[in-house]
PDB file of C-alpha atoms in Angstrom:
ATOM      1  CA  MET A  23       0.000   0.000   0.000  1.00 94.00           C
ATOM      2  CA  ILE A  24       1.094   3.563  -0.661  1.00 97.00           C
ATOM      3  CA  ARG A  25       0.686   6.009   2.207  1.00 97.00           C
ATOM      4  CA  ILE A  26       0.557   9.742   1.480  1.00 98.00           C
ATOM      5  CA  LEU A  27       1.965  12.013   4.152  1.00 98.00           C
ATOM      6  CA  THR A  28       1.867  15.791   4.354  1.00 98.00           C
ATOM      7  CA  ASP A  29       2.068  18.576   6.909  1.00 97.00           C
ATOM      8  CA  SER A  30      -0.623  20.874   8.250  1.00 96.00           C
ATOM      9  CA  ALA A  31       0.695  23.834   6.247  1.00 96.00           C
ATOM     10  CA  SER A  32      -1.354  22.244   3.462  1.00 97.00           C
ATOM     11  CA  ASP A  33      -4.440  23.226   5.503  1.00 95.00           C
ATOM     12  CA  ILE A  34      -5.964  19.791   5.039  1.00 94.00           C
ATOM     13  CA  LEU A  35      -8.045  19.402   8.189  1.00 89.00           C
ATOM     14  CA  PRO A  36      -8.647  15.990   9.841  1.00 90.00           C
ATOM     15  CA  ALA A  37     -12.046  15.291   8.242  1.00 92.00           C
ATOM     16  CA  GLU A  38     -10.724  15.931   4.738  1.00 95.00           C
ATOM     17  CA  ALA A  39      -7.548  13.977   5.454  1.00 96.00           C
ATOM     18  CA  GLU A  40      -9.642  10.966   6.412  1.00 96.00           C
ATOM     19  CA  GLN A  41     -11.746  11.349   3.273  1.00 96.00           C
ATOM     20  CA  LEU A  42      -8.660  11.539   1.055  1.00 97.00           C
ATOM     21  CA  GLY A  43      -6.780   8.788   2.871  1.00 97.00           C
ATOM     22  CA  VAL A  44      -3.774  10.909   3.797  1.00 98.00           C
ATOM     23  CA  THR A  45      -1.916  11.530   7.040  1.00 97.00           C
ATOM     24  CA  VAL A  46      -1.254  15.095   8.187  1.00 97.00           C
ATOM     25  CA  ILE A  47       1.518  15.866  10.660  1.00 97.00           C
ATOM     26  CA  PRO A  48       0.702  19.111  12.519  1.00 96.00           C
ATOM     27  CA  LEU A  49       3.019  22.075  12.778  1.00 97.00           C
ATOM     28  CA  ASN A  50       2.824  24.123  15.969  1.00 96.00           C
ATOM     29  CA  VAL A  51       1.686  27.628  16.876  1.00 96.00           C
ATOM     30  CA  THR A  52       2.874  29.193  20.140  1.00 97.00           C
ATOM     31  CA  LEU A  53       0.729  32.026  21.489  1.00 95.00           C
ATOM     32  CA  GLU A  54       2.164  34.998  23.373  1.00 92.00           C
ATOM     33  CA  ASP A  55       1.212  33.406  26.708  1.00 92.00           C
ATOM     34  CA  GLY A  56       3.227  30.289  25.839  1.00 94.00           C
ATOM     35  CA  THR A  57       0.289  28.067  24.896  1.00 95.00           C
ATOM     36  CA  VAL A  58       1.258  25.644  22.142  1.00 96.00           C
ATOM     37  CA  LEU A  59      -1.422  24.673  19.617  1.00 96.00           C
ATOM     38  CA  ARG A  60      -1.176  21.819  17.148  1.00 95.00           C
ATOM     39  CA  ASP A  61      -2.209  23.286  13.818  1.00 95.00           C
ATOM     40  CA  GLY A  62      -5.556  21.930  12.647  1.00 92.00           C
ATOM     41  CA  VAL A  63      -6.000  19.842  15.806  1.00 93.00           C
ATOM     42  CA  ASP A  64      -6.365  21.910  18.972  1.00 95.00           C
ATOM     43  CA  MET A  65      -8.373  24.885  17.721  1.00 93.00           C
ATOM     44  CA  THR A  66     -10.525  25.747  14.744  1.00 93.00           C
ATOM     45  CA  PRO A  67      -9.124  28.383  12.377  1.00 94.00           C
ATOM     46  CA  SER A  68     -12.082  30.682  13.101  1.00 94.00           C
ATOM     47  CA  ALA A  69     -11.425  30.625  16.843  1.00 94.00           C
ATOM     48  CA  TYR A  70      -7.731  31.168  16.220  1.00 95.00           C
ATOM     49  CA  TYR A  71      -8.276  34.274  14.075  1.00 93.00           C
ATOM     50  CA  GLU A  72     -10.263  35.863  16.880  1.00 92.00           C
ATOM     51  CA  ILE A  73      -7.253  35.376  19.154  1.00 92.00           C
ATOM     52  CA  LEU A  74      -4.771  36.499  16.485  1.00 91.00           C
ATOM     53  CA  ALA A  75      -6.593  39.794  15.935  1.00 86.00           C
ATOM     54  CA  GLY A  76      -6.096  40.672  19.600  1.00 87.00           C
ATOM     55  CA  CYS A  77      -2.478  39.564  19.959  1.00 87.00           C
ATOM     56  CA  ARG A  78       0.039  42.256  20.877  1.00 87.00           C
ATOM     57  CA  LYS A  79       2.871  39.927  19.890  1.00 89.00           C
ATOM     58  CA  LEU A  80       2.655  37.759  16.789  1.00 89.00           C
ATOM     59  CA  PRO A  81       2.400  34.045  17.651  1.00 93.00           C
ATOM     60  CA  THR A  82       5.339  31.954  16.503  1.00 92.00           C
ATOM     61  CA  THR A  83       5.126  28.890  14.300  1.00 93.00           C
ATOM     62  CA  SER A  84       7.402  25.878  14.374  1.00 94.00           C
ATOM     63  CA  GLN A  85       7.974  22.607  12.577  1.00 94.00           C
ATOM     64  CA  PRO A  86       6.900  19.234  13.994  1.00 94.00           C
ATOM     65  CA  SER A  87       9.273  17.124  16.041  1.00 91.00           C
ATOM     66  CA  PRO A  88      11.241  14.483  14.099  1.00 93.00           C
ATOM     67  CA  GLU A  89       9.743  11.825  16.366  1.00 94.00           C
ATOM     68  CA  LEU A  90       6.282  12.292  14.865  1.00 95.00           C
ATOM     69  CA  PHE A  91       7.665  11.556  11.421  1.00 96.00           C
ATOM     70  CA  GLU A  92       9.896   8.750  12.688  1.00 95.00           C
ATOM     71  CA  ASN A  93       6.988   6.930  14.313  1.00 95.00           C
ATOM     72  CA  PHE A  94       4.958   7.171  11.117  1.00 96.00           C
ATOM     73  CA  PHE A  95       7.829   5.886   8.969  1.00 96.00           C
ATOM     74  CA  LEU A  96       8.499   2.954  11.301  1.00 96.00           C
ATOM     75  CA  GLU A  97       4.820   1.990  11.367  1.00 95.00           C
ATOM     76  CA  ALA A  98       4.628   2.098   7.573  1.00 96.00           C
ATOM     77  CA  ALA A  99       7.802   0.064   7.196  1.00 95.00           C
ATOM     78  CA  ALA A 100       6.528  -2.560   9.628  1.00 95.00           C
ATOM     79  CA  ALA A 101       3.368  -2.881   7.531  1.00 96.00           C
ATOM     80  CA  GLY A 102       5.382  -3.164   4.325  1.00 95.00           C
ATOM     81  CA  ASP A 103       3.954   0.088   2.979  1.00 96.00           C
ATOM     82  CA  GLU A 104       5.601   2.758   0.850  1.00 97.00           C
ATOM     83  CA  VAL A 105       5.349   6.447   1.786  1.00 97.00           C
ATOM     84  CA  ILE A 106       5.207   9.559  -0.345  1.00 98.00           C
ATOM     85  CA  GLY A 107       5.878  12.638   1.767  1.00 98.00           C
ATOM     86  CA  ILE A 108       4.721  15.974   0.332  1.00 98.00           C
ATOM     87  CA  PHE A 109       5.842  18.978   2.354  1.00 97.00           C
ATOM     88  CA  LEU A 110       5.810  22.756   2.280  1.00 96.00           C
ATOM     89  CA  SER A 111       8.699  24.547   0.630  1.00 96.00           C
ATOM     90  CA  HIS A 112      12.020  23.954   2.372  1.00 95.00           C
ATOM     91  CA  ALA A 113      12.754  27.663   1.852  1.00 93.00           C
ATOM     92  CA  LEU A 114       9.869  28.556   4.191  1.00 92.00           C
ATOM     93  CA  SER A 115      10.212  25.905   6.885  1.00 93.00           C
ATOM     94  CA  GLY A 116      12.502  23.198   8.195  1.00 94.00           C
ATOM     95  CA  THR A 117       9.666  20.654   8.024  1.00 96.00           C
ATOM     96  CA  TYR A 118      10.982  18.978   4.860  1.00 96.00           C
ATOM     97  CA  GLN A 119      14.459  18.589   6.363  1.00 95.00           C
ATOM     98  CA  CYS A 120      12.900  17.396   9.628  1.00 95.00           C
ATOM     99  CA  ALA A 121      11.050  14.621   7.804  1.00 96.00           C
ATOM    100  CA  LYS A 122      14.188  13.519   5.967  1.00 95.00           C
ATOM    101  CA  LEU A 123      16.109  13.472   9.240  1.00 94.00           C
ATOM    102  CA  ALA A 124      13.380  11.312  10.750  1.00 95.00           C
ATOM    103  CA  ALA A 125      13.682   8.809   7.895  1.00 94.00           C
ATOM    104  CA  ASP A 126      17.410   8.592   8.575  1.00 93.00           C
ATOM    105  CA  MET A 127      16.745   8.119  12.281  1.00 92.00           C
ATOM    106  CA  ALA A 128      14.267   5.343  11.498  1.00 93.00           C
ATOM    107  CA  ASN A 129      16.748   3.808   9.031  1.00 92.00           C
ATOM    108  CA  VAL A 130      14.028   3.199   6.439  1.00 93.00           C
ATOM    109  CA  ASP A 131      14.217   3.261   2.655  1.00 90.00           C
ATOM    110  CA  ASN A 132      10.505   3.105   1.872  1.00 92.00           C
ATOM    111  CA  VAL A 133       9.956   6.870   1.720  1.00 95.00           C
ATOM    112  CA  LEU A 134       9.959   9.171  -1.313  1.00 97.00           C
ATOM    113  CA  PHE A 135      10.126  12.893  -0.565  1.00 97.00           C
ATOM    114  CA  VAL A 136       8.566  15.697  -2.590  1.00 98.00           C
ATOM    115  CA  ASP A 137       9.394  19.294  -1.733  1.00 97.00           C
ATOM    116  CA  SER A 138       6.243  20.950  -3.020  1.00 97.00           C
ATOM    117  CA  GLY A 139       8.014  24.282  -3.399  1.00 97.00           C
ATOM    118  CA  HIS A 140       4.701  25.701  -2.223  1.00 97.00           C
ATOM    119  CA  VAL A 141       2.523  26.069   0.844  1.00 96.00           C
ATOM    120  CA  CYS A 142      -1.122  26.264   1.846  1.00 96.00           C
ATOM    121  CA  LEU A 143      -3.630  25.953  -1.015  1.00 97.00           C
ATOM    122  CA  SER A 144      -1.091  25.004  -3.681  1.00 98.00           C
ATOM    123  CA  GLU A 145       0.530  22.398  -1.443  1.00 98.00           C
ATOM    124  CA  ALA A 146      -2.936  20.923  -0.893  1.00 98.00           C
ATOM    125  CA  LEU A 147      -3.512  20.682  -4.654  1.00 97.00           C
ATOM    126  CA  LEU A 148      -0.326  18.648  -5.016  1.00 98.00           C
ATOM    127  CA  VAL A 149      -1.482  16.325  -2.226  1.00 98.00           C
ATOM    128  CA  ARG A 150      -4.870  15.901  -3.910  1.00 97.00           C
ATOM    129  CA  LEU A 151      -3.132  15.056  -7.189  1.00 98.00           C
ATOM    130  CA  ALA A 152      -1.048  12.435  -5.373  1.00 98.00           C
ATOM    131  CA  VAL A 153      -4.244  10.878  -4.025  1.00 98.00           C
ATOM    132  CA  GLN A 154      -5.740  10.773  -7.521  1.00 96.00           C
ATOM    133  CA  LEU A 155      -2.601   9.109  -8.881  1.00 97.00           C
ATOM    134  CA  ARG A 156      -2.474   6.582  -6.041  1.00 97.00           C
ATOM    135  CA  ASP A 157      -6.112   5.683  -6.500  1.00 96.00           C
ATOM    136  CA  SER A 158      -5.568   5.226 -10.241  1.00 95.00           C
ATOM    137  CA  GLY A 159      -2.940   2.579  -9.560  1.00 96.00           C
ATOM    138  CA  LYS A 160       0.305   4.485 -10.141  1.00 96.00           C
ATOM    139  CA  THR A 161       3.419   3.249  -8.357  1.00 97.00           C
ATOM    140  CA  ALA A 162       5.119   5.357  -5.700  1.00 97.00           C
ATOM    141  CA  GLY A 163       7.955   6.167  -8.083  1.00 96.00           C
ATOM    142  CA  GLN A 164       5.539   7.198 -10.824  1.00 97.00           C
ATOM    143  CA  ILE A 165       3.584   9.396  -8.429  1.00 97.00           C
ATOM    144  CA  ALA A 166       6.691  11.184  -7.176  1.00 97.00           C
ATOM    145  CA  ALA A 167       7.920  11.792 -10.727  1.00 97.00           C
ATOM    146  CA  ILE A 168       4.554  13.152 -11.863  1.00 97.00           C
ATOM    147  CA  LEU A 169       4.360  15.461  -8.840  1.00 97.00           C
ATOM    148  CA  GLU A 170       7.817  16.851  -9.613  1.00 97.00           C
ATOM    149  CA  HIS A 171       6.599  17.668 -13.117  1.00 97.00           C
ATOM    150  CA  ALA A 172       3.214  19.009 -12.031  1.00 97.00           C
ATOM    151  CA  LYS A 173       4.627  21.408  -9.449  1.00 97.00           C
ATOM    152  CA  GLU A 174       6.319  23.331 -12.267  1.00 97.00           C
ATOM    153  CA  HIS A 175       2.796  24.257 -13.413  1.00 98.00           C
ATOM    154  CA  LEU A 176       1.418  24.968  -9.931  1.00 98.00           C
ATOM    155  CA  HIS A 177       0.563  28.512  -8.839  1.00 98.00           C
ATOM    156  CA  LEU A 178      -0.694  30.397  -5.823  1.00 98.00           C
ATOM    157  CA  VAL A 179      -1.799  34.005  -5.787  1.00 97.00           C
ATOM    158  CA  ALA A 180      -3.284  35.651  -2.726  1.00 95.00           C
ATOM    159  CA  ALA A 181      -4.426  39.074  -1.574  1.00 93.00           C
ATOM    160  CA  ILE A 182      -3.190  40.254   1.808  1.00 88.00           C
ATOM    161  CA  ASP A 183      -5.120  42.745   3.893  1.00 83.00           C
ATOM    162  CA  ASP A 184      -2.156  43.752   6.066  1.00 74.00           C
ATOM    163  CA  LEU A 185       1.493  42.934   5.332  1.00 73.00           C
ATOM    164  CA  LYS A 186       2.557  43.352   8.962  1.00 72.00           C
ATOM    165  CA  TYR A 187       1.928  39.669   9.660  1.00 75.00           C
ATOM    166  CA  LEU A 188       4.264  38.496   6.883  1.00 70.00           C
ATOM    167  CA  ARG A 189       6.830  41.090   7.923  1.00 67.00           C
ATOM    168  CA  LYS A 190       6.765  40.194  11.621  1.00 65.00           C
ATOM    169  CA  GLY A 191       6.973  36.521  10.750  1.00 57.00           C
ATOM    170  CA  GLY A 192      10.080  37.125   8.652  1.00 58.00           C
ATOM    171  CA  ARG A 193       8.458  35.811   5.457  1.00 52.00           C
ATOM    172  CA  LEU A 194       8.665  39.158   3.641  1.00 57.00           C
ATOM    173  CA  PRO A 195      11.397  41.831   3.648  1.00 54.00           C
ATOM    174  CA  ALA A 196      10.506  44.709   5.979  1.00 55.00           C
ATOM    175  CA  ALA A 197      11.110  47.329   3.287  1.00 49.00           C
ATOM    176  CA  VAL A 198       8.530  45.697   1.018  1.00 53.00           C
ATOM    177  CA  ALA A 199       5.966  45.500   3.805  1.00 51.00           C
ATOM    178  CA  VAL A 200       6.498  49.108   4.894  1.00 53.00           C
ATOM    179  CA  ALA A 201       6.215  50.372   1.325  1.00 49.00           C
ATOM    180  CA  GLY A 202       2.953  48.506   0.890  1.00 51.00           C
ATOM    181  CA  GLY A 203       1.554  49.939   4.090  1.00 53.00           C
ATOM    182  CA  MET A 204       2.549  53.493   3.213  1.00 51.00           C
ATOM    183  CA  LEU A 205       0.812  53.271  -0.123  1.00 59.00           C
ATOM    184  CA  GLY A 206      -2.369  51.987   1.477  1.00 63.00           C
ATOM    185  CA  ILE A 207      -2.623  49.168  -1.044  1.00 75.00           C
ATOM    186  CA  LYS A 208      -3.871  45.614  -1.060  1.00 84.00           C
ATOM    187  CA  PRO A 209      -0.788  43.640  -2.064  1.00 85.00           C
ATOM    188  CA  LEU A 210      -0.809  40.374  -3.962  1.00 90.00           C
ATOM    189  CA  ILE A 211       1.677  37.677  -3.082  1.00 90.00           C
ATOM    190  CA  THR A 212       2.748  34.474  -4.771  1.00 94.00           C
ATOM    191  CA  ILE A 213       5.289  31.716  -4.265  1.00 95.00           C
ATOM    192  CA  GLN A 214       8.389  32.106  -6.403  1.00 94.00           C
ATOM    193  CA  ASP A 215      11.382  29.786  -6.122  1.00 93.00           C
ATOM    194  CA  GLY A 216       9.827  28.413  -2.968  1.00 94.00           C
ATOM    195  CA  LYS A 217       9.624  31.795  -1.239  1.00 91.00           C
ATOM    196  CA  VAL A 218       6.938  34.426  -0.693  1.00 88.00           C
ATOM    197  CA  ALA A 219       7.180  37.164  -3.322  1.00 87.00           C
ATOM    198  CA  MET A 220       5.173  40.224  -4.263  1.00 85.00           C
ATOM    199  CA  ALA A 221       2.969  39.600  -7.290  1.00 90.00           C
ATOM    200  CA  GLY A 222       1.287  42.981  -7.647  1.00 87.00           C
ATOM    201  CA  LYS A 223      -0.817  45.527  -5.828  1.00 84.00           C
ATOM    202  CA  ALA A 224      -4.201  47.159  -5.983  1.00 86.00           C
ATOM    203  CA  ARG A 225      -6.183  49.880  -4.276  1.00 83.00           C
ATOM    204  CA  GLY A 226      -9.157  48.692  -2.297  1.00 83.00           C
ATOM    205  CA  LEU A 227     -10.824  45.320  -2.115  1.00 87.00           C
ATOM    206  CA  PRO A 228     -12.558  45.428  -5.543  1.00 89.00           C
ATOM    207  CA  GLY A 229      -9.227  46.306  -7.127  1.00 90.00           C
ATOM    208  CA  ALA A 230      -7.573  43.385  -5.340  1.00 92.00           C
ATOM    209  CA  TYR A 231      -9.951  40.905  -6.943  1.00 94.00           C
ATOM    210  CA  VAL A 232      -9.415  42.400 -10.413  1.00 94.00           C
ATOM    211  CA  ALA A 233      -5.637  42.285  -9.946  1.00 95.00           C
ATOM    212  CA  LEU A 234      -5.844  38.703  -8.709  1.00 96.00           C
ATOM    213  CA  PHE A 235      -7.821  37.593 -11.772  1.00 96.00           C
ATOM    214  CA  LYS A 236      -5.338  39.321 -14.090  1.00 96.00           C
ATOM    215  CA  LYS A 237      -2.442  37.616 -12.328  1.00 96.00           C
ATOM    216  CA  VAL A 238      -4.105  34.216 -12.740  1.00 96.00           C
ATOM    217  CA  GLU A 239      -4.231  34.767 -16.500  1.00 95.00           C
ATOM    218  CA  GLU A 240      -0.625  36.010 -16.542  1.00 96.00           C
ATOM    219  CA  MET A 241       0.407  32.786 -14.821  1.00 97.00           C
ATOM    220  CA  GLY A 242      -1.032  30.685 -17.627  1.00 96.00           C
ATOM    221  CA  GLY A 243      -4.698  30.457 -16.743  1.00 95.00           C
ATOM    222  CA  ILE A 244      -6.480  27.641 -14.941  1.00 95.00           C
ATOM    223  CA  THR A 245      -6.560  24.218 -16.551  1.00 94.00           C
ATOM    224  CA  PRO A 246     -10.050  22.709 -16.606  1.00 90.00           C
ATOM    225  CA  ALA A 247      -8.488  19.281 -16.037  1.00 91.00           C
ATOM    226  CA  PHE A 248      -8.055  19.853 -12.289  1.00 92.00           C
ATOM    227  CA  PRO A 249     -10.246  21.861  -9.910  1.00 92.00           C
ATOM    228  CA  ALA A 250      -8.726  25.048  -8.550  1.00 95.00           C
ATOM    229  CA  LEU A 251      -8.688  25.614  -4.792  1.00 96.00           C
ATOM    230  CA  ALA A 252      -9.705  28.918  -3.210  1.00 96.00           C
ATOM    231  CA  GLY A 253      -9.028  29.782   0.402  1.00 96.00           C
ATOM    232  CA  TYR A 254     -10.130  32.366   2.928  1.00 96.00           C
ATOM    233  CA  THR A 255      -9.132  33.249   6.447  1.00 94.00           C
ATOM    234  CA  VAL A 256     -12.088  34.794   8.264  1.00 92.00           C
ATOM    235  CA  SER A 257     -15.177  34.524   6.062  1.00 92.00           C
ATOM    236  CA  PRO A 258     -16.138  32.368   3.070  1.00 92.00           C
ATOM    237  CA  ARG A 259     -17.594  35.553   1.560  1.00 93.00           C
ATOM    238  CA  GLU A 260     -13.995  36.490   0.771  1.00 93.00           C
ATOM    239  CA  VAL A 261     -13.925  33.920  -2.041  1.00 94.00           C
ATOM    240  CA  THR A 262     -17.419  34.574  -3.437  1.00 95.00           C
ATOM    241  CA  PRO A 263     -16.042  36.869  -6.180  1.00 95.00           C
ATOM    242  CA  ILE A 264     -13.508  34.163  -7.098  1.00 94.00           C
ATOM    243  CA  GLN A 265     -16.297  31.618  -7.424  1.00 93.00           C
ATOM    244  CA  ALA A 266     -18.274  34.028  -9.609  1.00 93.00           C
ATOM    245  CA  TYR A 267     -15.244  34.729 -11.795  1.00 92.00           C
ATOM    246  CA  LEU A 268     -14.577  31.060 -12.456  1.00 90.00           C
ATOM    247  CA  ARG A 269     -18.238  30.331 -13.112  1.00 89.00           C
ATOM    248  CA  ASP A 270     -19.013  33.320 -15.313  1.00 90.00           C
ATOM    249  CA  ASN A 271     -15.733  33.711 -17.193  1.00 87.00           C
ATOM    250  CA  LEU A 272     -14.228  30.217 -17.275  1.00 84.00           C
ATOM    251  CA  GLN A 273     -17.410  28.127 -17.021  1.00 84.00           C
ATOM    252  CA  GLN A 274     -15.892  26.200 -14.107  1.00 83.00           C
ATOM    253  CA  GLU A 275     -18.304  25.121 -11.406  1.00 81.00           C
ATOM    254  CA  ASP A 276     -16.109  22.730  -9.442  1.00 80.00           C
ATOM    255  CA  LEU A 277     -13.955  25.195  -7.501  1.00 86.00           C
ATOM    256  CA  LEU A 278     -12.837  23.795  -4.153  1.00 92.00           C
ATOM    257  CA  VAL A 279     -13.043  26.146  -1.148  1.00 94.00           C
ATOM    258  CA  ARG A 280     -11.205  25.731   2.145  1.00 95.00           C
ATOM    259  CA  GLN A 281     -10.423  27.863   5.181  1.00 95.00           C
ATOM    260  CA  ILE A 282      -6.770  28.757   5.608  1.00 96.00           C
ATOM    261  CA  GLY A 283      -5.391  27.266   8.830  1.00 95.00           C
ATOM    262  CA  CYS A 284      -3.579  28.596  11.869  1.00 95.00           C
ATOM    263  CA  VAL A 285       0.063  28.346  10.786  1.00 94.00           C
ATOM    264  CA  ILE A 286      -0.400  29.961   7.389  1.00 92.00           C
ATOM    265  CA  GLY A 287      -2.977  32.382   8.782  1.00 93.00           C
ATOM    266  CA  THR A 288      -0.451  33.599  11.342  1.00 92.00           C
ATOM    267  CA  HIS A 289       1.717  34.926   8.538  1.00 88.00           C
ATOM    268  CA  ALA A 290      -1.005  35.898   6.041  1.00 88.00           C
ATOM    269  CA  GLY A 291      -3.169  37.559   8.687  1.00 87.00           C
ATOM    270  CA  PRO A 292      -6.956  37.937   8.936  1.00 88.00           C
ATOM    271  CA  GLY A 293      -8.597  39.103   5.729  1.00 88.00           C
ATOM    272  CA  ALA A 294      -6.296  37.193   3.381  1.00 92.00           C
ATOM    273  CA  PHE A 295      -7.746  35.149   0.541  1.00 96.00           C
ATOM    274  CA  GLY A 296      -6.380  33.490  -2.561  1.00 96.00           C
ATOM    275  CA  ILE A 297      -6.486  30.761  -5.173  1.00 97.00           C
ATOM    276  CA  ALA A 298      -4.209  27.902  -6.181  1.00 97.00           C
ATOM    277  CA  PHE A 299      -4.337  26.202  -9.554  1.00 97.00           C
ATOM    278  CA  PHE A 300      -2.499  24.218 -12.178  1.00 97.00           C
ATOM    279  CA  ASP A 301      -1.960  26.187 -15.382  1.00 97.00           C
ATOM    280  CA  LYS A 302      -3.213  25.239 -18.833  1.00 96.00           C
ATOM    281  CA  ALA A 303       0.216  24.072 -19.978  1.00 96.00           C
ATOM    282  CA  LEU A 304       0.122  21.071 -17.635  1.00 96.00           C
ATOM    283  CA  THR A 305      -0.385  17.763 -19.402  1.00 91.00           C
ATOM    284  CA  LEU A 306      -0.372  14.500 -17.490  1.00 88.00           C
ATOM    285  CA  ASP A 307      -0.690  10.867 -18.475  1.00 76.00           C
ATOM    286  CA  LEU A 308      -3.191   9.649 -15.900  1.00 73.00           C
TER     287      LEU A 308
END
């Protein structure tokens, strides 16, 4: 059997993980009072955003312990199963390296690692593709190879309400964040070379949606072969214009919608929303 493993930065919550047949190892969030929360396990995202909005000091996020990965790898090896591990970009977190260290500690050779080069919604799309490939009968080696190809056509673009969260979390240069704040704009971000990068800017919320849609087209458009995935932090209303855009302009009705979780939400901040998709240039032999 092939087991698919990912981390909670993919924002795949327990109910969806069970439905997909994947295992999610939680990252951690430490609040200013020292309370440690397991991402996606100990608190709902909605409850967390209420706390985050009132925090004087930004909560910190941290990778899982190697022991969590080691135990999973040992259990899989004992069952004779293969593992495909799909993790958030190594440039944003030490989680990928932590998982590889755990495999060395467990002294197992049944694990294939995929650095998604992404995070959040786009990481989740890669996990969902892995599930589709597994369920279609692909081997572990075939799945890993296809994922490496597919991630070259994977995109994430998101609108951020306030750049201070990315700046305080060290995921965006301070000069970029300050400039954005001074201009009073709604910045767009993307993932480029595994890191958070500015993708554009707009004035006001309506302008942010227009800029986001333009950026999607600049990135190659959305392939109809795979559903796109939209995400919101505080309210699902944040993605209603995205749903309307895909339905009215691209005739796509099967957009997936998920709430962005605690770890990613710590850095994106309340009010963030975005979309992940594979571009039209992606061709796969399924």
